[in-house]
Short mmCIF file of C-alpha atoms and ligand atoms in Angstrom, two decimals:
data_model
loop_
_atom_site.label_atom_id
_atom_site.label_comp_id
_atom_site.label_asym_id
_atom_site.label_seq_id
_atom_site.Cartn_x
_atom_site.Cartn_y
_atom_site.Cartn_z
CA UNK A 724 0.00 0.00 0.00
CA UNK A 725 1.11 3.57 -0.71
CA UNK A 726 2.40 5.70 2.20
CA UNK A 727 -0.37 7.74 3.83
CA UNK A 728 -0.96 11.33 2.71
CA UNK A 729 -1.16 13.82 5.58
CA UNK A 730 -4.10 16.22 5.37
CA UNK A 731 -4.60 19.09 7.82
CA UNK A 732 -8.10 20.50 8.20
CA UNK A 733 -8.50 23.65 10.27
CA UNK A 734 -11.87 24.33 11.87
CA UNK A 735 -12.48 20.58 11.75
CA UNK A 736 -15.21 20.71 14.41
CA UNK A 737 -17.22 23.33 12.51
CA UNK A 738 -20.04 22.81 10.05
CA UNK A 739 -17.90 22.37 6.95
CA UNK A 740 -15.30 20.38 8.85
CA UNK A 741 -17.96 17.93 10.03
CA UNK A 742 -19.14 17.40 6.45
CA UNK A 743 -15.59 17.12 5.13
CA UNK A 744 -13.43 14.89 7.31
CA UNK A 745 -15.56 11.76 6.80
CA UNK A 746 -15.46 12.20 3.01
CA UNK A 747 -11.66 12.43 3.05
CA UNK A 748 -11.33 9.43 5.35
CA UNK A 749 -13.63 7.37 3.10
CA UNK A 750 -11.38 7.92 0.06
CA UNK A 751 -13.45 10.49 -1.83
CA UNK A 752 -10.57 12.95 -2.13
CA UNK A 753 -7.61 10.78 -3.14
CA UNK A 754 -9.21 7.52 -4.27
CA UNK A 755 -9.57 4.05 -2.81
CA UNK A 756 -5.87 3.15 -3.05
CA UNK A 757 -4.57 6.11 -1.02
CA UNK A 758 -4.45 5.97 2.79
CA UNK A 759 -4.71 9.23 4.71
CA UNK A 760 -3.68 10.67 8.07
CA UNK A 761 -5.96 13.45 9.30
CA UNK A 762 -4.46 16.28 11.32
CA UNK A 763 -7.39 18.24 12.75
CA UNK A 764 -6.67 21.74 14.03
CA UNK A 765 -9.09 23.74 16.17
CA UNK A 766 -9.09 26.51 18.75
CA UNK A 767 -9.10 25.63 22.47
CA UNK A 768 -12.85 26.38 22.88
CA UNK A 769 -13.73 23.78 20.23
CA UNK A 770 -11.43 20.96 21.37
CA UNK A 771 -14.22 19.15 23.19
CA UNK A 772 -16.39 19.14 20.05
CA UNK A 773 -13.34 18.01 18.08
CA UNK A 774 -12.84 15.05 20.41
CA UNK A 775 -16.39 13.98 19.47
CA UNK A 776 -15.52 14.21 15.76
CA UNK A 777 -12.49 12.05 16.43
CA UNK A 778 -14.60 9.44 18.22
CA UNK A 779 -17.01 9.30 15.28
CA UNK A 780 -14.14 8.94 12.82
CA UNK A 781 -12.83 6.00 14.85
CA UNK A 782 -16.30 4.51 14.96
CA UNK A 783 -16.53 4.52 11.15
CA UNK A 784 -13.59 2.06 10.96
CA UNK A 785 -12.45 3.56 7.65
CA UNK A 786 -9.81 1.20 6.18
CA UNK A 787 -7.95 4.13 4.55
CA UNK A 788 -7.71 6.22 7.73
CA UNK A 789 -4.29 5.40 9.21
CA UNK A 790 -4.12 7.96 12.00
CA UNK A 791 -5.89 10.99 13.49
CA UNK A 792 -4.13 13.88 15.24
CA UNK A 793 -6.24 16.48 17.06
CA UNK A 794 -4.68 19.68 18.33
CA UNK A 795 -5.12 23.37 18.98
CA UNK A 796 -1.45 24.05 18.23
CA UNK A 797 -0.74 25.09 14.61
CA UNK A 798 2.88 23.91 14.91
CA UNK A 799 1.55 20.39 15.49
CA UNK A 800 -1.43 20.69 13.16
CA UNK A 801 0.68 21.51 10.10
CA UNK A 802 3.71 19.33 10.91
CA UNK A 803 4.77 17.39 7.82
CA UNK A 804 1.43 17.97 6.15
CA UNK A 805 0.98 17.40 2.41
CA UNK A 806 -2.38 19.16 2.05
CA UNK A 807 -3.58 22.03 4.25
CA UNK A 808 -7.29 22.83 4.02
CA UNK A 809 -7.89 26.14 5.79
CA UNK A 810 -11.56 26.20 6.75
CA UNK A 811 -11.39 27.53 10.33
CA UNK A 812 -12.76 31.08 10.31
CA UNK A 813 -15.94 32.92 11.15
CA UNK A 814 -18.81 32.57 8.64
CA UNK A 815 -21.02 35.53 7.66
CA UNK A 816 -24.63 35.81 8.75
CA UNK A 817 -27.70 37.30 7.03
CA UNK A 818 -27.16 40.78 5.59
CA UNK A 819 -23.35 40.61 5.59
CA UNK A 820 -21.01 40.41 2.59
CA UNK A 821 -18.04 38.03 2.81
CA UNK A 822 -15.58 40.93 2.87
CA UNK A 823 -17.22 42.16 6.10
CA UNK A 824 -15.37 39.24 7.74
CA UNK A 825 -11.98 40.51 6.68
CA UNK A 826 -10.81 42.20 9.85
CA UNK A 827 -11.90 39.31 12.09
CA UNK A 828 -10.57 36.47 9.95
CA UNK A 829 -7.47 37.84 8.23
CA UNK A 830 -5.05 37.42 11.17
CA UNK A 831 -5.81 33.69 11.35
CA UNK A 832 -4.27 33.27 7.90
CA UNK A 833 -1.10 35.19 8.72
CA UNK A 834 -0.47 32.91 11.71
CA UNK A 835 -1.30 29.78 9.76
CA UNK A 836 0.80 30.85 6.76
CA UNK A 837 3.81 31.17 9.06
CA UNK A 838 3.16 27.75 10.66
CA UNK A 839 2.77 26.14 7.22
CA UNK A 840 6.03 27.79 6.14
CA UNK A 841 7.87 26.39 9.16
CA UNK A 842 6.31 22.96 9.65
CA UNK A 843 4.53 21.62 6.54
CA UNK A 844 6.04 19.33 3.89
CA UNK A 845 7.98 21.40 1.33
CA UNK A 846 5.56 20.43 -1.43
CA UNK A 847 2.44 21.18 0.65
CA UNK A 848 -0.64 22.25 -1.31
CA UNK A 849 -2.93 24.71 0.44
CA UNK A 850 -6.57 25.54 -0.23
CA UNK A 851 -8.22 28.39 1.65
CA UNK A 852 -11.96 28.10 2.27
CA UNK A 853 -12.48 30.57 5.16
CA UNK A 854 -13.83 33.90 3.88
CA UNK A 855 -12.92 36.20 2.28
CA UNK A 856 -11.09 33.22 0.78
CA UNK A 857 -9.08 34.87 -2.02
CA UNK A 858 -7.55 37.55 0.17
CA UNK A 859 -6.97 35.09 3.02
CA UNK A 860 -4.98 32.92 0.57
CA UNK A 861 -2.93 35.98 -0.40
CA UNK A 862 -2.17 36.58 3.30
CA UNK A 863 -1.24 32.94 3.99
CA UNK A 864 1.13 32.80 1.01
CA UNK A 865 2.76 36.13 1.87
CA UNK A 866 3.54 34.79 5.34
CA UNK A 867 5.19 31.66 3.93
CA UNK A 868 8.29 33.11 2.22
CA UNK A 869 10.09 29.75 1.93
CA UNK A 870 7.30 28.25 -0.18
CA UNK A 871 6.21 28.99 -3.73
CA UNK A 872 3.11 31.20 -3.76
CA UNK A 873 1.62 28.84 -6.36
CA UNK A 874 1.26 26.27 -3.58
CA UNK A 875 -1.53 28.47 -2.14
CA UNK A 876 -5.01 28.53 -3.70
CA UNK A 877 -8.50 29.62 -2.68
CA UNK A 878 -11.73 27.81 -3.36
CA UNK A 879 -14.14 28.92 -6.09
CA UNK A 880 -15.08 25.35 -6.93
CA UNK A 881 -18.36 25.72 -5.06
CA UNK A 882 -19.34 28.58 -7.40
CA UNK A 883 -18.22 26.44 -10.36
CA UNK A 884 -20.34 23.49 -9.22
CA UNK A 885 -23.32 25.78 -8.56
CA UNK A 886 -22.99 27.09 -12.10
CA UNK A 887 -22.90 23.56 -13.53
CA UNK A 888 -26.02 22.67 -11.53
CA UNK A 889 -27.99 25.71 -12.70
CA UNK A 890 -27.01 25.26 -16.35
CA UNK A 891 -27.88 21.55 -16.26
CA UNK A 892 -31.33 22.41 -14.82
CA UNK A 893 -31.93 25.03 -17.49
CA UNK A 894 -30.86 22.80 -20.40
CA UNK A 895 -32.48 19.69 -18.95
CA UNK A 896 -29.16 17.83 -19.14
CA UNK A 897 -26.80 16.24 -16.63
CA UNK A 898 -23.89 18.17 -15.11
CA UNK A 899 -21.64 15.58 -16.76
CA UNK A 900 -22.95 16.76 -20.16
CA UNK A 901 -21.50 20.25 -19.55
CA UNK A 902 -17.87 21.26 -20.03
CA UNK A 903 -15.73 24.43 -19.96
CA UNK A 904 -17.56 26.34 -17.25
CA UNK A 905 -15.60 29.25 -15.77
CA UNK A 906 -15.79 31.37 -12.63
CA UNK A 907 -13.55 34.41 -12.94
CA UNK A 908 -12.49 36.73 -10.12
CA UNK A 909 -13.23 36.87 -6.43
CA UNK A 910 -15.38 34.49 -4.34
CA UNK A 911 -17.80 37.35 -3.76
CA UNK A 912 -20.64 39.26 -5.38
CA UNK A 913 -18.26 40.51 -8.10
CA UNK A 914 -17.37 37.02 -9.30
CA UNK A 915 -18.08 36.46 -12.98
CA UNK A 916 -19.71 33.11 -13.75
CA UNK A 917 -19.17 32.82 -17.50
CA UNK A 918 -20.80 30.33 -19.83
CA UNK A 919 -19.68 31.69 -23.22
CA UNK A 920 -17.13 28.91 -23.72
CA UNK A 921 -19.38 26.18 -22.30
CA UNK A 922 -20.45 23.21 -24.33
CA UNK A 923 -23.51 21.09 -23.67
CA UNK A 924 -23.02 17.60 -25.06
CA UNK A 925 -20.21 19.04 -27.19
CA UNK A 926 -22.41 21.77 -28.74
CA UNK A 927 -22.18 25.55 -28.08
CA UNK A 928 -24.22 26.54 -25.04
CA UNK A 929 -26.01 29.36 -26.87
CA UNK A 930 -27.76 26.78 -29.06
CA UNK A 931 -29.77 26.06 -25.91
CA UNK A 932 -29.90 29.19 -23.75
CA UNK A 933 -30.04 32.91 -24.57
CA UNK A 934 -27.55 35.63 -23.69
CA UNK A 935 -30.38 37.41 -21.83
CA UNK A 936 -30.95 34.37 -19.60
CA UNK A 937 -27.21 34.26 -18.83
CA UNK A 938 -27.05 37.95 -17.92
CA UNK A 939 -30.40 38.47 -16.20
CA UNK A 940 -30.81 35.14 -14.39
CA UNK A 941 -27.78 32.85 -14.38
CA UNK A 942 -25.01 35.28 -13.38
CA UNK A 943 -26.86 36.97 -10.48
CA UNK A 944 -28.15 33.62 -9.21
CA UNK A 945 -24.63 32.19 -8.91
CA UNK A 946 -23.22 35.43 -7.50
CA UNK A 947 -25.90 35.44 -4.78
CA UNK A 948 -26.20 31.71 -4.15
CA UNK A 949 -24.26 31.84 -0.88
CA UNK A 950 -26.64 34.50 0.45
CA UNK A 951 -29.66 32.56 -0.86
CA UNK A 952 -28.56 29.56 1.21
CA UNK A 953 -27.94 31.65 4.33
CA UNK A 954 -31.44 33.11 3.92
CA UNK A 955 -33.00 29.64 3.68
CA UNK A 956 -30.88 27.70 6.23
CA UNK A 957 -30.00 30.48 8.63
CA UNK A 958 -26.44 29.14 8.22
CA UNK A 959 -23.94 29.27 5.42
CA UNK A 960 -23.45 26.37 3.02
CA UNK A 961 -21.62 23.44 4.58
CA UNK A 962 -22.16 20.09 2.81
CA UNK A 963 -21.84 21.65 -0.65
CA UNK A 964 -18.76 23.58 0.48
CA UNK A 965 -17.18 20.37 1.80
CA UNK A 966 -18.01 18.63 -1.47
CA UNK A 967 -16.33 21.43 -3.42
CA UNK A 968 -13.19 21.06 -1.27
CA UNK A 969 -13.10 17.37 -2.16
CA UNK A 970 -13.38 18.24 -5.86
CA UNK A 971 -10.79 21.05 -5.70
CA UNK A 972 -8.11 18.91 -4.04
CA UNK A 973 -9.02 15.76 -5.98
CA UNK A 974 -8.53 17.48 -9.32
CA UNK A 975 -5.40 19.35 -8.25
CA UNK A 976 -3.81 16.10 -7.03
CA UNK A 977 -5.11 13.67 -9.65
CA UNK A 978 -5.78 15.86 -12.70
CA UNK A 979 -8.68 17.36 -14.62
CA UNK A 980 -10.59 15.61 -17.40
CA UNK A 981 -9.32 15.80 -20.99
CA UNK A 982 -10.79 18.67 -22.97
CA UNK A 983 -12.28 20.32 -19.87
CA UNK A 984 -11.19 22.65 -17.10
CA UNK A 985 -12.21 23.66 -13.57
CA UNK A 986 -12.23 26.99 -11.68
CA UNK A 987 -9.58 27.61 -9.02
CA UNK A 988 -8.49 30.85 -7.37
CA UNK A 989 -4.73 31.09 -7.84
CA UNK A 990 -2.05 33.76 -7.75
CA UNK A 991 -2.43 35.82 -10.89
CA UNK A 992 0.55 35.61 -13.24
CA UNK A 993 -0.83 38.53 -15.24
CA UNK A 994 -2.99 36.29 -17.44
CA UNK A 995 -5.95 38.15 -18.96
CA UNK A 996 -4.41 41.43 -17.76
CA UNK A 997 -5.04 40.79 -14.06
CA UNK A 998 -2.78 42.37 -11.39
CA UNK A 999 -0.13 39.86 -10.33
CA UNK A 1000 -0.66 40.77 -6.69
CA UNK A 1001 -4.10 39.18 -6.25
CA UNK A 1002 -5.53 35.67 -5.94
CA UNK A 1003 -8.03 35.42 -8.79
CA UNK A 1004 -10.33 32.67 -9.99
CA UNK A 1005 -9.33 31.36 -13.42
CA UNK A 1006 -10.13 28.38 -15.59
CA UNK A 1007 -7.32 25.87 -14.94
CA UNK A 1008 -6.27 22.42 -16.03
CA UNK A 1009 -4.37 20.16 -13.64
CA UNK A 1010 -1.88 17.39 -14.32
CA UNK A 1011 0.70 15.61 -12.12
CA UNK A 1012 -0.20 17.80 -9.14
CA UNK A 1013 0.33 21.10 -10.99
CA UNK A 1014 -2.24 23.55 -12.33
CA UNK A 1015 -2.04 25.74 -15.41
CA UNK A 1016 -4.24 28.71 -16.26
CA UNK A 1017 -6.12 28.14 -19.53
CA UNK A 1018 -4.82 30.68 -22.04
CA UNK A 1019 -6.23 32.32 -25.11
CA UNK A 1020 -9.94 32.47 -24.28
CA UNK A 1021 -11.73 35.27 -26.10
CA UNK A 1022 -13.41 37.83 -23.83
CA UNK A 1023 -15.91 40.42 -25.06
CA UNK A 1024 -16.01 43.97 -23.65
CA UNK A 1025 -18.64 43.09 -21.05
CA UNK A 1026 -16.52 40.21 -19.77
CA UNK A 1027 -13.39 42.35 -19.59
CA UNK A 1028 -15.26 44.93 -17.51
CA UNK A 1029 -16.58 42.20 -15.17
CA UNK A 1030 -13.08 40.82 -14.63
CA UNK A 1031 -11.84 44.33 -13.94
CA UNK A 1032 -14.56 44.94 -11.33
CA UNK A 1033 -13.55 41.80 -9.45
CA UNK A 1034 -9.86 42.68 -9.72
CA UNK A 1035 -10.64 46.15 -8.29
CA UNK A 1036 -12.47 44.58 -5.37
CA UNK A 1037 -9.52 42.27 -4.65
CA UNK A 1038 -7.16 45.25 -4.74
CA UNK A 1039 -9.33 47.08 -2.23
CA UNK A 1040 -9.42 44.02 0.05
CA UNK A 1041 -5.61 43.85 -0.24
CA UNK A 1042 -5.34 47.49 0.84
CA UNK A 1043 -7.35 46.75 4.00
CA UNK A 1044 -5.01 43.93 5.09
CA UNK A 1045 -1.77 45.47 3.79
CA UNK A 1046 -0.14 45.29 7.24
CA UNK A 1047 -0.45 41.48 7.15
CA UNK A 1048 1.59 41.23 3.92
CA UNK A 1049 5.25 41.24 4.97
P1 NAD B 674 -18.27 27.24 11.60
O1 NAD B 674 -18.39 28.42 12.48
O2 NAD B 674 -19.30 26.17 11.65
O3 NAD B 674 -16.87 26.52 11.87
C1 NAD B 674 -15.67 27.22 11.91
C2 NAD B 674 -14.73 26.42 12.83
O4 NAD B 674 -13.48 27.05 12.74
C3 NAD B 674 -15.16 26.45 14.29
O5 NAD B 674 -15.20 25.11 14.78
C4 NAD B 674 -14.06 27.27 14.97
O6 NAD B 674 -13.78 26.80 16.29
C5 NAD B 674 -12.89 27.03 14.02
N1 NAD B 674 -11.85 28.05 14.07
C6 NAD B 674 -11.98 29.40 14.19
N2 NAD B 674 -10.77 29.99 14.22
C7 NAD B 674 -9.85 29.00 14.06
C8 NAD B 674 -8.44 28.97 14.01
N3 NAD B 674 -7.70 30.08 14.14
N4 NAD B 674 -7.83 27.77 13.84
C9 NAD B 674 -8.54 26.64 13.73
N5 NAD B 674 -9.89 26.60 13.79
C10 NAD B 674 -10.54 27.77 13.96
O7 NAD B 674 -18.07 27.79 10.11
P2 NAD B 674 -18.22 26.99 8.73
O8 NAD B 674 -19.66 27.02 8.31
O9 NAD B 674 -17.53 25.68 8.85
O10 NAD B 674 -17.45 27.98 7.75
C11 NAD B 674 -16.05 28.19 7.87
C12 NAD B 674 -15.58 29.26 6.89
O11 NAD B 674 -15.76 28.82 5.55
C13 NAD B 674 -16.33 30.59 7.00
O12 NAD B 674 -15.42 31.67 6.88
C14 NAD B 674 -17.26 30.56 5.79
O13 NAD B 674 -17.65 31.85 5.39
C15 NAD B 674 -16.35 29.87 4.78
N6 NAD B 674 -17.00 29.28 3.61
C16 NAD B 674 -16.36 29.41 2.40
C17 NAD B 674 -16.89 28.83 1.26
C18 NAD B 674 -16.19 28.95 -0.08
O14 NAD B 674 -16.81 28.57 -1.09
N7 NAD B 674 -14.98 29.46 -0.18
C19 NAD B 674 -18.09 28.12 1.35
C20 NAD B 674 -18.74 28.02 2.58
C21 NAD B 674 -18.17 28.62 3.71
C1 LMR B 675 -20.80 30.35 0.09
O1 LMR B 675 -20.55 30.77 -1.04
O2 LMR B 675 -21.78 29.61 0.33
C2 LMR B 675 -19.86 30.69 1.23
O3 LMR B 675 -18.88 31.59 0.82
C3 LMR B 675 -20.60 31.18 2.44
C4 LMR B 675 -21.14 32.56 2.25
O4 LMR B 675 -20.90 33.39 3.12
O5 LMR B 675 -21.83 32.81 1.26
#
């Protein structure tokens, strides 16, 4: 059997954590041939709840789960870890935007970036889920000077999956019939869910839906889906967020499908004219544990202005947390 992969999950006793750790332990993230060791990091106040999560993991008798470490010490939580999933942070409640969380949550990611820098495996891959996720990923990477910033990503896969679901409903097809969906920008209201390059069963999407539907219904629905869920549940998305984490890491580690791509928030390299100092959601392909931004997609004037609006928002978030960027 292969050596176990070490996966750290912060906020493991929270709502997303509770929906996530069992999926990883069951093999959903890395496949049925890959054992895992879970390193679960919490804050002292949540250690009792975390001990309950640990008991339930033990009680599942997962064959692939080789060990569980629970701790409130980041230097232990990230030690030797291969994948760091940074969920632990405050969620928003009704009426808030995700960026309203910035002052409360940002410091967490500076501390954790430093601990990852000092204690994680040198090829660690990091995905930030805690909001505002893109700017938190920027902070974590900036505090890990010994690592490559491309090892740090933020999650826009939930938006991507939401977009696939809505388009499949509209076209009366299966999500597996749809390819080349893209979420551009920030995991926020300014994100740009973009179907112009999508294919449905290999045919152009606009054979089946109109531009007006995309602009008036699809885009705002995806942009506001997080708030729609908070309105209905009284709590932010958890199971779907955990599922998106599984997809994000699965595809990063094991590769994307031929002739398709996924959406990941990564450090901009200037592609599509975006400031290199922000973490921006792009269409990416993954192979052998590396991602590449899809190049050469045509963007009309409306799309360019939408990307710009999201870039501007990310720059303004960056200005707020500038003191956390060494
Ligand atoms: P939650 O309140 O249920 O759980 C958060 C957990 O994090 C708690 O158990 C808390 O004790 C822990 N925590 C807080 N600070 C910590 C720290 N410094 N180290 C380790 N653990 C810490 O919240 P949730 O519903 O699980 O959501 C977590 C975050 O994920 C929120 O910021 C939410 O907005 C975000 N989120 C992002 C997406 C996305 O698509 N990117 C989707 C859903 C939720
Ligand atoms: C989501 O998109 O569901 C999460 O970012 C939670 C939120 O605050 O909307």
